[in-house]
PDB file of C-alpha atoms in Angstrom:
ATOM      1  CA  UNK G   1       8.492  17.460   8.331  1.00  0.00           C
ATOM      2  CA  UNK G   2       5.042  16.521   9.629  1.00  0.00           C
ATOM      3  CA  UNK G   3       5.152  13.136   7.937  1.00  0.00           C
ATOM      4  CA  UNK G   4       8.574  12.461   9.458  1.00  0.00           C
ATOM      5  CA  UNK G   5       7.281  13.158  12.967  1.00  0.00           C
ATOM      6  CA  UNK G   6       4.194  11.006  12.289  1.00  0.00           C
ATOM      7  CA  UNK G   7       6.521   8.242  11.141  1.00  0.00           C
ATOM      8  CA  UNK G   8       8.510   8.520  14.362  1.00  0.00           C
ATOM      9  CA  UNK G   9       5.302   8.625  16.416  1.00  0.00           C
ATOM     10  CA  UNK G  10       4.012   5.265  15.204  1.00  0.00           C
ATOM     11  CA  UNK G  11       7.431   3.708  15.798  1.00  0.00           C
ATOM     12  CA  UNK G  12       7.525   5.144  19.309  1.00  0.00           C
ATOM     13  CA  UNK G  13       4.014   3.858  20.023  1.00  0.00           C
ATOM     14  CA  UNK G  14       4.947   0.397  18.729  1.00  0.00           C
ATOM     15  CA  UNK G  15       8.111   0.266  20.864  1.00  0.00           C
ATOM     16  CA  UNK G  16       6.127   1.209  23.966  1.00  0.00           C
ATOM     17  CA  UNK G  17       3.659  -1.588  23.242  1.00  0.00           C
ATOM     18  CA  UNK G  18       6.520  -4.064  22.777  1.00  0.00           C
ATOM     19  CA  UNK G  19       8.054  -2.951  26.083  1.00  0.00           C
ATOM     20  CA  UNK G  20       4.661  -3.581  27.716  1.00  0.00           C
ATOM     21  CA  UNK G  21       4.529  -7.064  26.167  1.00  0.00           C
ATOM     22  CA  UNK G  22       1.577  -6.165  23.938  1.00  0.00           C
ATOM     23  CA  UNK G  23       2.949  -7.718  20.759  1.00  0.00           C
ATOM     24  CA  UNK G  24      -0.326  -8.065  18.861  1.00  0.00           C
ATOM     25  CA  UNK G  25      -1.160  -4.386  19.400  1.00  0.00           C
ATOM     26  CA  UNK G  26       2.386  -3.405  18.386  1.00  0.00           C
ATOM     27  CA  UNK G  27       1.982  -5.435  15.194  1.00  0.00           C
ATOM     28  CA  UNK G  28      -1.284  -3.607  14.429  1.00  0.00           C
ATOM     29  CA  UNK G  29       0.341  -0.198  14.994  1.00  0.00           C
ATOM     30  CA  UNK G  30       3.276  -1.102  12.758  1.00  0.00           C
ATOM     31  CA  UNK G  31       1.078  -2.504  10.004  1.00  0.00           C
ATOM     32  CA  UNK G  32      -1.097   0.628  10.004  1.00  0.00           C
ATOM     33  CA  UNK G  33       1.954   2.887  10.088  1.00  0.00           C
ATOM     34  CA  UNK G  34       3.564   1.011   7.206  1.00  0.00           C
ATOM     35  CA  UNK G  35       0.439   1.574   5.108  1.00  0.00           C
ATOM     36  CA  UNK G  36       1.091   5.320   5.411  1.00  0.00           C
ATOM     37  CA  UNK G  37       4.906   5.162   5.484  1.00  0.00           C
ATOM     38  CA  UNK G  38       5.874   2.012   3.545  1.00  0.00           C
ATOM     39  CA  UNK G  39       9.540   2.986   3.250  1.00  0.00           C
ATOM     40  CA  UNK G  40      10.130   3.078   7.007  1.00  0.00           C
ATOM     41  CA  UNK G  41      12.772   0.360   7.118  1.00  0.00           C
ATOM     42  CA  UNK G  42      13.170   0.478  10.901  1.00  0.00           C
ATOM     43  CA  UNK G  43       9.462  -0.322  11.287  1.00  0.00           C
ATOM     44  CA  UNK G  44       9.854  -3.399   9.095  1.00  0.00           C
ATOM     45  CA  UNK G  45      12.882  -4.523  11.131  1.00  0.00           C
ATOM     46  CA  UNK G  46      10.909  -4.103  14.356  1.00  0.00           C
ATOM     47  CA  UNK G  47       7.926  -5.923  12.853  1.00  0.00           C
ATOM     48  CA  UNK G  48      10.179  -8.823  11.847  1.00  0.00           C
ATOM     49  CA  UNK G  49      11.656  -8.917  15.332  1.00  0.00           C
ATOM     50  CA  UNK G  50       8.195  -8.975  16.933  1.00  0.00           C
ATOM     51  CA  UNK G  51       7.067 -11.773  14.626  1.00  0.00           C
ATOM     52  CA  UNK G  52      10.153 -13.785  15.613  1.00  0.00           C
ATOM     53  CA  UNK G  53       9.636 -13.120  19.326  1.00  0.00           C
ATOM     54  CA  UNK G  54       5.997 -14.172  19.089  1.00  0.00           C
ATOM     55  CA  UNK G  55       6.962 -17.358  17.226  1.00  0.00           C
ATOM     56  CA  UNK G  56       5.711 -16.487  13.744  1.00  0.00           C
ATOM     57  CA  UNK G  57       8.951 -17.318  11.968  1.00  0.00           C
ATOM     58  CA  UNK G  58       7.533 -17.352   8.440  1.00  0.00           C
ATOM     59  CA  UNK G  59       6.216 -13.803   8.768  1.00  0.00           C
ATOM     60  CA  UNK G  60       9.481 -12.745  10.429  1.00  0.00           C
ATOM     61  CA  UNK G  61      11.451 -14.188   7.527  1.00  0.00           C
ATOM     62  CA  UNK G  62       9.229 -12.512   4.924  1.00  0.00           C
ATOM     63  CA  UNK G  63       9.439  -9.104   6.605  1.00  0.00           C
ATOM     64  CA  UNK G  64      13.203  -9.213   7.146  1.00  0.00           C
ATOM     65  CA  UNK G  65      13.896 -10.517   3.641  1.00  0.00           C
ATOM     66  CA  UNK G  66      11.908  -7.553   2.332  1.00  0.00           C
ATOM     67  CA  UNK G  67      14.157  -5.223   4.357  1.00  0.00           C
ATOM     68  CA  UNK G  68      17.321  -6.852   2.993  1.00  0.00           C
ATOM     69  CA  UNK G  69      16.051  -6.475  -0.582  1.00  0.00           C
ATOM     70  CA  UNK G  70      15.405  -2.770  -0.027  1.00  0.00           C
ATOM     71  CA  UNK G  71      18.473  -2.108   2.138  1.00  0.00           C
ATOM     72  CA  UNK G  72      21.117  -4.833   1.696  1.00  0.00           C
ATOM     73  CA  UNK G  73      23.488  -3.034   4.062  1.00  0.00           C
ATOM     74  CA  UNK G  74      21.015  -3.114   6.968  1.00  0.00           C
ATOM     75  CA  UNK G  75      23.063  -5.333   9.238  1.00  0.00           C
ATOM     76  CA  UNK G  76      20.558  -5.230  12.111  1.00  0.00           C
ATOM     77  CA  UNK G  77      18.021  -6.852   9.794  1.00  0.00           C
ATOM     78  CA  UNK G  78      20.640  -9.287   8.536  1.00  0.00           C
ATOM     79  CA  UNK G  79      21.463 -10.372  12.105  1.00  0.00           C
ATOM     80  CA  UNK G  80      17.805 -10.862  12.930  1.00  0.00           C
ATOM     81  CA  UNK G  81      17.254 -12.747   9.679  1.00  0.00           C
ATOM     82  CA  UNK G  82      20.179 -15.056  10.496  1.00  0.00           C
ATOM     83  CA  UNK G  83      18.457 -15.903  13.794  1.00  0.00           C
ATOM     84  CA  UNK G  84      15.153 -16.534  12.013  1.00  0.00           C
ATOM     85  CA  UNK G  85      16.861 -18.859   9.536  1.00  0.00           C
ATOM     86  CA  UNK G  86      18.521 -20.669  12.454  1.00  0.00           C
ATOM     87  CA  UNK G  87      15.197 -20.994  14.269  1.00  0.00           C
ATOM     88  CA  UNK G  88      13.596 -22.342  11.078  1.00  0.00           C
ATOM     89  CA  UNK G  89      16.376 -24.927  10.773  1.00  0.00           C
ATOM     90  CA  UNK G  90      17.710 -23.395   7.544  1.00  0.00           C
ATOM     91  CA  UNK G  91      21.380 -23.672   8.457  1.00  0.00           C
ATOM     92  CA  UNK G  92      22.770 -22.786   4.978  1.00  0.00           C
ATOM     93  CA  UNK G  93      20.745 -19.545   4.869  1.00  0.00           C
ATOM     94  CA  UNK G  94      21.760 -18.681   8.450  1.00  0.00           C
ATOM     95  CA  UNK G  95      25.430 -19.210   7.599  1.00  0.00           C
ATOM     96  CA  UNK G  96      25.110 -17.096   4.458  1.00  0.00           C
ATOM     97  CA  UNK G  97      23.524 -14.244   6.438  1.00  0.00           C
ATOM     98  CA  UNK G  98      26.328 -14.405   9.011  1.00  0.00           C
ATOM     99  CA  UNK G  99      28.965 -14.455   6.279  1.00  0.00           C
ATOM    100  CA  UNK G 100      27.412 -11.348   4.709  1.00  0.00           C
ATOM    101  CA  UNK G 101      27.769  -9.495   7.999  1.00  0.00           C
ATOM    102  CA  UNK G 102      31.320 -10.724   8.593  1.00  0.00           C
ATOM    103  CA  UNK G 103      32.369  -9.772   5.073  1.00  0.00           C
ATOM    104  CA  UNK G 104      31.273  -6.192   5.696  1.00  0.00           C
ATOM    105  CA  UNK G 105      32.512  -6.099   9.287  1.00  0.00           C
ATOM    106  CA  UNK G 106      35.111  -8.797  10.070  1.00  0.00           C
ATOM    107  CA  UNK G 107      35.305  -7.708  13.724  1.00  0.00           C
ATOM    108  CA  UNK G 108      31.601  -8.201  14.415  1.00  0.00           C
ATOM    109  CA  UNK G 109      31.598  -9.890  17.818  1.00  0.00           C
ATOM    110  CA  UNK G 110      28.079 -11.304  17.516  1.00  0.00           C
ATOM    111  CA  UNK G 111      28.762 -13.102  14.240  1.00  0.00           C
ATOM    112  CA  UNK G 112      32.455 -13.885  14.691  1.00  0.00           C
TER     113      UNK G 112
END
């Protein structure tokens, strides 16, 4: 139970830093938290999102691809990865990511 609350605490701290626009500090908090709780998928999704927002598309892609390998049904990560692929100019990969989401949820308004 204690480790679960510690896991939530580092995520909460990271989200507060993101909300304050302190992306580099949020990245540090997430990286440290992931050393202790490497299976925290939501932290990896947030880290990928922060990398994308701060313009580091290669790191965003690597982080989100790692999430998809571990949790292929994580559609939030798949959506974010589709945007990263688009931003990188990898249209075939972006289309494939969108198709994966639509196959699982044909009524997805963001991808449809």
